[in-house]
Short mmCIF file of C-alpha atoms in Angstrom, two decimals:
data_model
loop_
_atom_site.label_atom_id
_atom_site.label_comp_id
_atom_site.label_asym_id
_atom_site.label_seq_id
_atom_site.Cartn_x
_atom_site.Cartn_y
_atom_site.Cartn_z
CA UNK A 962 0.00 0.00 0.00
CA UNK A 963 1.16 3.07 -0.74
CA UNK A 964 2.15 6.36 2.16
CA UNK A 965 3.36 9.33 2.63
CA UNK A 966 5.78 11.14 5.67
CA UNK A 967 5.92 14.66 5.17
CA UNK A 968 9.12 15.98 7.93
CA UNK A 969 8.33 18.78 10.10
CA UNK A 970 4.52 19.60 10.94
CA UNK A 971 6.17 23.39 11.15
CA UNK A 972 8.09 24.63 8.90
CA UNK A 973 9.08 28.76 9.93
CA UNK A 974 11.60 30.88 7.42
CA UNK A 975 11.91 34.78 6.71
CA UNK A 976 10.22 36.13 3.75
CA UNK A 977 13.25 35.61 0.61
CA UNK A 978 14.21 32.75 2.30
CA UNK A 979 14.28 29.31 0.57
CA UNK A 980 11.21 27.11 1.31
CA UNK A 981 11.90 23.56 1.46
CA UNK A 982 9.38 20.97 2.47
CA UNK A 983 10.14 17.41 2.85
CA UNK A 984 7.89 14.57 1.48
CA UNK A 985 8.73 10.67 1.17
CA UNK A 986 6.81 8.27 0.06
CA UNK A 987 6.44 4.64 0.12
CA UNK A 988 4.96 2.59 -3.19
CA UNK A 989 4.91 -0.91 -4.43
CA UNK A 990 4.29 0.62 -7.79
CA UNK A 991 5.06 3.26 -9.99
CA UNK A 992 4.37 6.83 -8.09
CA UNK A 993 2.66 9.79 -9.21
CA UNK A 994 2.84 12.21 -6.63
CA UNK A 995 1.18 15.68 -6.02
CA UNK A 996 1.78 18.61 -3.94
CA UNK A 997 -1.48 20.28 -2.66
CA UNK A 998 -1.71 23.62 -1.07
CA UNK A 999 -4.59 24.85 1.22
CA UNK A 1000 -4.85 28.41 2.49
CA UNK A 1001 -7.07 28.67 5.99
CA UNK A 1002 -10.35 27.81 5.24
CA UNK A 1003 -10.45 26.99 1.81
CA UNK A 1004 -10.32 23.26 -0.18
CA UNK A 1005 -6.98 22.25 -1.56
CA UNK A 1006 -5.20 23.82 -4.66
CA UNK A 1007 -2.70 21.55 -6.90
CA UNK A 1008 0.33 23.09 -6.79
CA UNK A 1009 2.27 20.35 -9.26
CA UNK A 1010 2.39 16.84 -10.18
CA UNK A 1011 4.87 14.27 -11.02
CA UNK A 1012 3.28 11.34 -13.40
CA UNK A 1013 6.27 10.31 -15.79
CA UNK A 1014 9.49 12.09 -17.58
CA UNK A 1015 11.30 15.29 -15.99
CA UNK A 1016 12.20 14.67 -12.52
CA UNK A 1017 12.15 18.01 -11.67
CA UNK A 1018 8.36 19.33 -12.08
CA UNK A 1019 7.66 23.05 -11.76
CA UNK A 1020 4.31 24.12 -10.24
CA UNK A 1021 2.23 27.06 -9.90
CA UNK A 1022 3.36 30.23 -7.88
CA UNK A 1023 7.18 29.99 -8.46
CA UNK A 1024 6.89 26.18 -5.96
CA UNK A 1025 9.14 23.12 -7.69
CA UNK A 1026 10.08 19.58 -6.71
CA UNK A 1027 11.80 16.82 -7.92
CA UNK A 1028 11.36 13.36 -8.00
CA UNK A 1029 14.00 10.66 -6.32
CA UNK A 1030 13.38 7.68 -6.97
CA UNK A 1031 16.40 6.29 -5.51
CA UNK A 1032 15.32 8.59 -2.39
CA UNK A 1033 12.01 7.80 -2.70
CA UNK A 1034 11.41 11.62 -2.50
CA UNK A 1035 9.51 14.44 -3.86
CA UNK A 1036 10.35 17.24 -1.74
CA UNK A 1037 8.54 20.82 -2.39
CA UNK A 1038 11.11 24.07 -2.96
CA UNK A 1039 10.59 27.58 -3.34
CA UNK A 1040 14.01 29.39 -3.53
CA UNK A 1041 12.43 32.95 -2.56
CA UNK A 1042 9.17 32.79 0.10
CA UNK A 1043 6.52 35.41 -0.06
CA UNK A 1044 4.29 36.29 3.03
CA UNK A 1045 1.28 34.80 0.57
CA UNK A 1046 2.93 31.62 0.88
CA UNK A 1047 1.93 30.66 4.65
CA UNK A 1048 -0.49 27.81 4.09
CA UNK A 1049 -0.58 24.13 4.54
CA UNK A 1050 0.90 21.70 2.54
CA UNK A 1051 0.13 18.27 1.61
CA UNK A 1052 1.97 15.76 -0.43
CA UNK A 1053 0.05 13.14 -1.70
CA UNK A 1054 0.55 9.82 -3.33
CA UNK A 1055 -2.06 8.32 -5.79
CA UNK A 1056 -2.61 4.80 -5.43
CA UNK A 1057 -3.95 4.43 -8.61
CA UNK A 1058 -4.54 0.50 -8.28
CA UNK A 1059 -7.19 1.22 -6.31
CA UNK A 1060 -9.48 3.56 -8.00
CA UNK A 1061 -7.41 6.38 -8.25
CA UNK A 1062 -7.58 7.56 -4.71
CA UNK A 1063 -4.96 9.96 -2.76
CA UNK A 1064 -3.16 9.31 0.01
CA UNK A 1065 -2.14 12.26 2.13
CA UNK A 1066 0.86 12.66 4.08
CA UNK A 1067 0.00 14.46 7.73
CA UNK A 1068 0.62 18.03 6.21
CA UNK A 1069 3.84 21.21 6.77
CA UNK A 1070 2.30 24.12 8.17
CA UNK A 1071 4.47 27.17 6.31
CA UNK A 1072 4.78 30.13 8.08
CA UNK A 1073 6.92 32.98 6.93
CA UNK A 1074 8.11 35.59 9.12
CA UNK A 1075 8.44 39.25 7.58
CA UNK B 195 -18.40 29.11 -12.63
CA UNK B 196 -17.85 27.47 -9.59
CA UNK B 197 -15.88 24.13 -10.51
CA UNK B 198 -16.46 22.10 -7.30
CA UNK B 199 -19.50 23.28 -5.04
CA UNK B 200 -20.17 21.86 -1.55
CA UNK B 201 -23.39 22.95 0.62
CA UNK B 202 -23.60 23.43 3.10
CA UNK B 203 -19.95 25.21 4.55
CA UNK B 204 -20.55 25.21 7.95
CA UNK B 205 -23.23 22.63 10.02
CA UNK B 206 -23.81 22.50 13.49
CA UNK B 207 -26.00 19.63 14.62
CA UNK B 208 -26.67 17.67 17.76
CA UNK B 209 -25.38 13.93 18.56
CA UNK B 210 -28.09 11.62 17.20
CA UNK B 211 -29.56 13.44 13.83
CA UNK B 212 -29.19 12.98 10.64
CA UNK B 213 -28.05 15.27 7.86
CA UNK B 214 -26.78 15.23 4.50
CA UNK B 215 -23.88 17.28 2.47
CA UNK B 216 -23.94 17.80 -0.87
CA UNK B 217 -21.73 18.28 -3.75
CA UNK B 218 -21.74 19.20 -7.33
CA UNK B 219 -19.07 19.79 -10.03
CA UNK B 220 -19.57 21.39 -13.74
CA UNK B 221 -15.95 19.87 -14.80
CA UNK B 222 -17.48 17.42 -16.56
CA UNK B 223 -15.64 14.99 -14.71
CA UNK B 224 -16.80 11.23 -14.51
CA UNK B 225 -15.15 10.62 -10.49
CA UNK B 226 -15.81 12.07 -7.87
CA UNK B 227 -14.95 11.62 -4.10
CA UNK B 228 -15.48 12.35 -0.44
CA UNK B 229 -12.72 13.12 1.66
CA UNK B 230 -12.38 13.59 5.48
CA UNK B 231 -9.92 15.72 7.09
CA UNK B 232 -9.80 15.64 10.43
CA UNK B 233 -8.75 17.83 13.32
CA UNK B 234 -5.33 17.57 13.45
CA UNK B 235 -5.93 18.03 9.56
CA UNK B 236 -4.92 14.26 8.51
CA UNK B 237 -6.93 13.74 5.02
CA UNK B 238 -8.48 10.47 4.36
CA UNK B 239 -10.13 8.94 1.59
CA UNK B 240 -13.77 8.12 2.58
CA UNK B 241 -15.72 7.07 -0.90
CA UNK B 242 -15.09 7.30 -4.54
CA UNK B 243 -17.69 6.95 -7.23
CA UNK B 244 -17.33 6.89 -11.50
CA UNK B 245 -20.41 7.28 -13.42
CA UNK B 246 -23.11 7.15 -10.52
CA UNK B 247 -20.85 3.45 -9.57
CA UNK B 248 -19.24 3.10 -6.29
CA UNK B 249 -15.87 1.87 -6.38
CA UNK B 250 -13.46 2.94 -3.19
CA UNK B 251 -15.12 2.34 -0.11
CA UNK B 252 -12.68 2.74 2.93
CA UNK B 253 -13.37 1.39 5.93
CA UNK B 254 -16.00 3.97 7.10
CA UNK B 255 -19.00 3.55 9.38
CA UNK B 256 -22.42 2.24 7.43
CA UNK B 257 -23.84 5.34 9.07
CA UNK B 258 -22.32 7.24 6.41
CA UNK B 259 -24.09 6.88 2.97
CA UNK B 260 -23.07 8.22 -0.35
CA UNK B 261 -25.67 9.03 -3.11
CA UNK B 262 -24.89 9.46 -6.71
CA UNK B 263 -28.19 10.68 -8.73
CA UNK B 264 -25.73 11.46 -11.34
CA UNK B 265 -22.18 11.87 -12.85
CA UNK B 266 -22.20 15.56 -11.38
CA UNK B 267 -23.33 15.32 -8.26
CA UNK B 268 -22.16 13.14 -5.05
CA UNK B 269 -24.03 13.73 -1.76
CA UNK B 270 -23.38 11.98 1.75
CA UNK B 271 -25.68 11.19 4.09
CA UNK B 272 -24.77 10.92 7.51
CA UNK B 273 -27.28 9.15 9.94
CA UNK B 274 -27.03 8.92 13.97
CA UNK B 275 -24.30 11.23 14.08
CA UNK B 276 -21.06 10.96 17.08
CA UNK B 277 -19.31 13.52 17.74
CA UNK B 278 -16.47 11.89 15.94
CA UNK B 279 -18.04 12.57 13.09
CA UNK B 280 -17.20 16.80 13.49
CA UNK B 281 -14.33 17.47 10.65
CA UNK B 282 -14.32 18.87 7.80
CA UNK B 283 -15.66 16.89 4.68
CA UNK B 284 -13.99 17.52 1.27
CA UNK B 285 -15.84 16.57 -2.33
CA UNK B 286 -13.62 16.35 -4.99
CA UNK B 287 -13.79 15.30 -8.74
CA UNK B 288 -11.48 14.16 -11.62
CA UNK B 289 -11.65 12.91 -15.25
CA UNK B 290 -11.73 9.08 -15.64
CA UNK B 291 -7.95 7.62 -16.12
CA UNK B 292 -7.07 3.98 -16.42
CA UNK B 293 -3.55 5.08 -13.98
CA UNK B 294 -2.68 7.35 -11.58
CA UNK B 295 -1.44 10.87 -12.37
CA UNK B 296 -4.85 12.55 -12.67
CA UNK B 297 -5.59 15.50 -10.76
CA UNK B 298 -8.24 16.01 -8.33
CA UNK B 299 -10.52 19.53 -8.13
CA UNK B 300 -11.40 19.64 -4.88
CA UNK B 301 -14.37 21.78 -3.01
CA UNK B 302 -13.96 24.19 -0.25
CA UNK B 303 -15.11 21.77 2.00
CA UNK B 304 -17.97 21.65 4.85
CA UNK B 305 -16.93 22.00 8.09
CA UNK B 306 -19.38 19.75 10.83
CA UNK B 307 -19.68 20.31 14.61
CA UNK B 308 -21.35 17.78 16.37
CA UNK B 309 -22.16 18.88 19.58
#
């Protein structure tokens, strides 16, 4: 069965700082992974996906990650963090063997500090 | 032009009732599912229907009930509730794909109290 362990429930940096946010996943097939993003109170946004090719997958709002397989990573960079950015991630895992559903890892609260 | 609707966004109900929570997309997407995030935030898969068709049911309580009148809409019914049952629920929809890599559109959730 596929799972996800994101590292670090809080994750604090300045604003220009580099965001990294660590996700690692576990699969007994091929992965396609996701990054989600939800700001307080509101459903979640896809931020980017990996599904085959490039390893290193470039998502909405300036966010990247890339994919390790021999890591069995996907972790989630920004290299300059805007105030906008405080949310909370997810990093998800489809398990696609099973009707397509998402597994979630536990979530990174972001918070950046002006 | 809403992509992913859920009604209602907040519900406050007492231990025991029943209520429902309903969901729509205009994606034209053929899946759609329920999601529950709990209070420490931890989201879960709950259901997962194609074409009015069930076809992921976790291990959830018969208590809860999914409804599928049709490919745009997917409503859960909650009966007796506990007040485990106070999260918030997520609806969210995607095309039909024979492997993983799809994206899912997700609602702005409902948020349940059970008091």
């Amino acid at each position: 069965a596929q799972s996800v362990t994101q590292l670090g429930s809080h994750v604090s940096v300045s604003e220009g700082a580099l965001v990294l946010l660590r996700c690692n996943y576990s699969s007994s097939v091929p992965p396609y992974l996701f990054w989600y993003v939800q700001y307080p109170n509101q459903g979640l946004q896809l931020l980017l996906k990996y599904t085959t090719g490039a390893t290193l997958v470039k998502g909405i709002n300036g966010f990247e990650a890339e994919f390790k397989k021999s890591e069995t990573s996907f972790h989630l960079t920004k290299p300059s963090a805007h105030m906008s950015d405080a949310a909370e991630y997810f990093c998800a895992v489809s398990d696609w063997e099973y009707g397509n559903k998402l597994v979630f890892g536990a979530g990174t609260i972001l918070r950046v500090k002006s | 032009d809403t992509a992913v609707s859920q009604t209602p966004k907040y519900l406050v109900t007492q231990m025991g009732n029943d209520k429902s929570i309903k969901c729509e997309q205009n994606l034209g997407h053929d899946t759609m599912y329920w999601y529950k995030q709990d209070s420490k935030k931890f989201l879960k898969i709950m259901f997962s229907y194609n074409n009015k068709e069930l076809i992921i049911n976790e291990t959830v309580p018969n208590r809860f009930s999914p409804k599928s009148p049709d490919k745009a809409h997917l409503n859960l019914h909650i009966n007796s509730l506990e007040l485990g049952d106070s999260a918030v629920y997520f609806c969210a929809s995607s095309p039909l794909g024979t492997s993983g890599g799809i994206e899912q559109f997700f609602g702005p959730g409902t948020r349940l109290t059970v008091l």
